[in-house]
């Protein structure tokens, strides 16, 4: 189980648009990406994120695990989240 | 359970400000769930993936349109289907049903046309490689032999004498049409007088009957002027034959070469925005031919050996996503089950590749690789696609020309080819290859048959 946080300088709009105040970079999230990002912002750990998504989306655990891993790696490399 | 939302992989995309998406003039949400009216999923379920799909309707439409365009500009026009462009029996037969002759460039292609029921007299025999048995057959069956070089000319003189039969011949002429690089390796050169020298030799050979002149100035030609120049030079040669020998030709053959709507690698604008239309090519050629100093009722037939322009857009390749992955720099990559083994024209063209299922609004720059364990197997360096996953399908367009002949049996075997008939029934026109098929011609020496590891 892992835990991440969103840095204070990241501003997120309702439509999934992210603005990084420290660098001026901007990003877009798709709907489910936005949902996961919000959960992380609310300090949910990965197990809680999994539970939430698997309950609400037509996806099996294995598929989601693979996609989630990739998504988290992207967010980390863009500096949009940090592992704590 | 039924209230669950449709799943799409989570995506985050970095926005690059300052420039517009340089790849996409097409809407990135475009999908293609059907091919010629048949659902992609249905085709794959029945015939597997990858799968070539050919449209009978489209081939006929293309040939009829080309006939119309040329026949409304010039009284006598005859198309000959360029076998090497696509010589699946089903494809050739459609062209023959539409009235086209066969244009072949080897003994094997010649035999193929004959086995489909094309008479020798309706075969144009081109190319630098016509061996003696093939020439013997072509001469005795009265096909039109387009001579490529002097060595062939002498072979024909010899065989005609041996068979005591007149060989029906034309020469292939190469010329400067302002195109670079010059195509001067096929046939006899116009500018340096070699063409006339060959014609003289033919006119003084009792065993040969000169019926035409042939040129094929290149392929995927984007210049109307080049055809005008070529036709002018053919008209000059025909005029010279008339003046010198009072000889009237049955036909002038301007070969193939009109471009298809595929976009070339490195070409920035989509093909349909920069290519001349078939009407423009037809105008250039026919206005020139009408200048011939012939009695009007004796105008030669205009032969055309159009290949890619008649078939490219009549075939599609359906392929399945095998895996999604990341490259070391974070870029998206997708592996699909069709590679350059099936799509030889990848080395030429930037094919249109379209997802076969709805994706979300989000798009990603994606590199597409084929299934071969080889670095050359790149299907697209970078293309804008919606979020895709393993098992999704894509449709690759404009794969009718030169792919189903130049495909290779390399690492993978060649897949099924189906034809969607005019009544929307589906016919398997080439069955997927099997290990038995591959083994048919192999011989394993006795001493190599056993081993212990
Ligand atoms: C002699 C000859 N005729 C016709 C063709 C068909 O050409 P295209 O497919 O460019 O129309 C070719 C192909 O290069 C050819 O070599």
PDB file of C-alpha atoms and ligand atoms in Angstrom, chain B residues 82 84-85 103 105 126-127 172 183 214 216 218-220 255-258 305-309 401-402, ligand 1:
ATOM      1  CA  UNK B  82      -1.153  -4.395 -63.546  1.00  0.00           C
ATOM      2  CA  UNK B  84       2.023  -7.007 -59.612  1.00  0.00           C
ATOM      3  CA  UNK B  85      -0.051  -4.312 -57.923  1.00  0.00           C
ATOM      4  CA  UNK B 103      -0.448  -6.510 -67.757  1.00  0.00           C
ATOM      5  CA  UNK B 105       5.953  -8.644 -65.897  1.00  0.00           C
ATOM      6  CA  UNK B 126       6.251  -6.136 -69.859  1.00  0.00           C
ATOM      7  CA  UNK B 127       9.407  -6.201 -67.814  1.00  0.00           C
ATOM      8  CA  UNK B 172       9.171   0.215 -73.939  1.00  0.00           C
ATOM      9  CA  UNK B 183      13.646   6.296 -64.879  1.00  0.00           C
ATOM     10  CA  UNK B 214       4.896   1.696 -74.484  1.00  0.00           C
ATOM     11  CA  UNK B 216       5.717   3.827 -67.928  1.00  0.00           C
ATOM     12  CA  UNK B 218       7.163   6.243 -62.866  1.00  0.00           C
ATOM     13  CA  UNK B 219       4.842   5.451 -60.016  1.00  0.00           C
ATOM     14  CA  UNK B 220       2.889   7.760 -57.694  1.00  0.00           C
ATOM     15  CA  UNK B 255       1.671   2.669 -68.502  1.00  0.00           C
ATOM     16  CA  UNK B 256       0.554   3.320 -64.950  1.00  0.00           C
ATOM     17  CA  UNK B 257       1.748   5.719 -62.303  1.00  0.00           C
ATOM     18  CA  UNK B 258      -1.228   7.802 -61.240  1.00  0.00           C
ATOM     19  CA  UNK B 305      -1.775   0.044 -66.970  1.00  0.00           C
ATOM     20  CA  UNK B 306      -3.035   1.926 -63.946  1.00  0.00           C
ATOM     21  CA  UNK B 307      -2.315   0.040 -60.723  1.00  0.00           C
ATOM     22  CA  UNK B 308      -2.342   1.752 -57.348  1.00  0.00           C
ATOM     23  CA  UNK B 309      -4.891   4.430 -58.232  1.00  0.00           C
ATOM     24  CA  UNK B 401      -1.705  -1.746 -53.854  1.00  0.00           C
ATOM     25  CA  UNK B 402       1.573  -3.645 -53.572  1.00  0.00           C
TER      26      UNK B 402
HETATM   27  C1  LIG C   1       5.235  -1.466 -66.543  1.00  0.00           C
HETATM   28  C2  LIG C   1       4.327  -1.068 -65.454  1.00  0.00           C
HETATM   29  N1  LIG C   1       3.047  -0.791 -65.722  1.00  0.00           N
HETATM   30  C3  LIG C   1       2.182  -0.431 -64.744  1.00  0.00           C
HETATM   31  C4  LIG C   1       2.563  -0.320 -63.433  1.00  0.00           C
HETATM   32  C5  LIG C   1       1.561   0.111 -62.411  1.00  0.00           C
HETATM   33  O1  LIG C   1       1.944   1.297 -61.835  1.00  0.00           O
HETATM   34  P1  LIG C   1       1.045   2.122 -60.809  1.00  0.00           P
HETATM   35  O2  LIG C   1       0.661   1.212 -59.700  1.00  0.00           O
HETATM   36  O3  LIG C   1       1.944   3.220 -60.350  1.00  0.00           O
HETATM   37  O4  LIG C   1      -0.146   2.639 -61.556  1.00  0.00           O
HETATM   38  C6  LIG C   1       3.897  -0.595 -63.111  1.00  0.00           C
HETATM   39  C7  LIG C   1       4.372  -0.457 -61.710  1.00  0.00           C
HETATM   40  O5  LIG C   1       5.357   0.153 -61.383  1.00  0.00           O
HETATM   41  C8  LIG C   1       4.805  -0.972 -64.144  1.00  0.00           C
HETATM   42  O6  LIG C   1       6.085  -1.244 -63.871  1.00  0.00           O
END
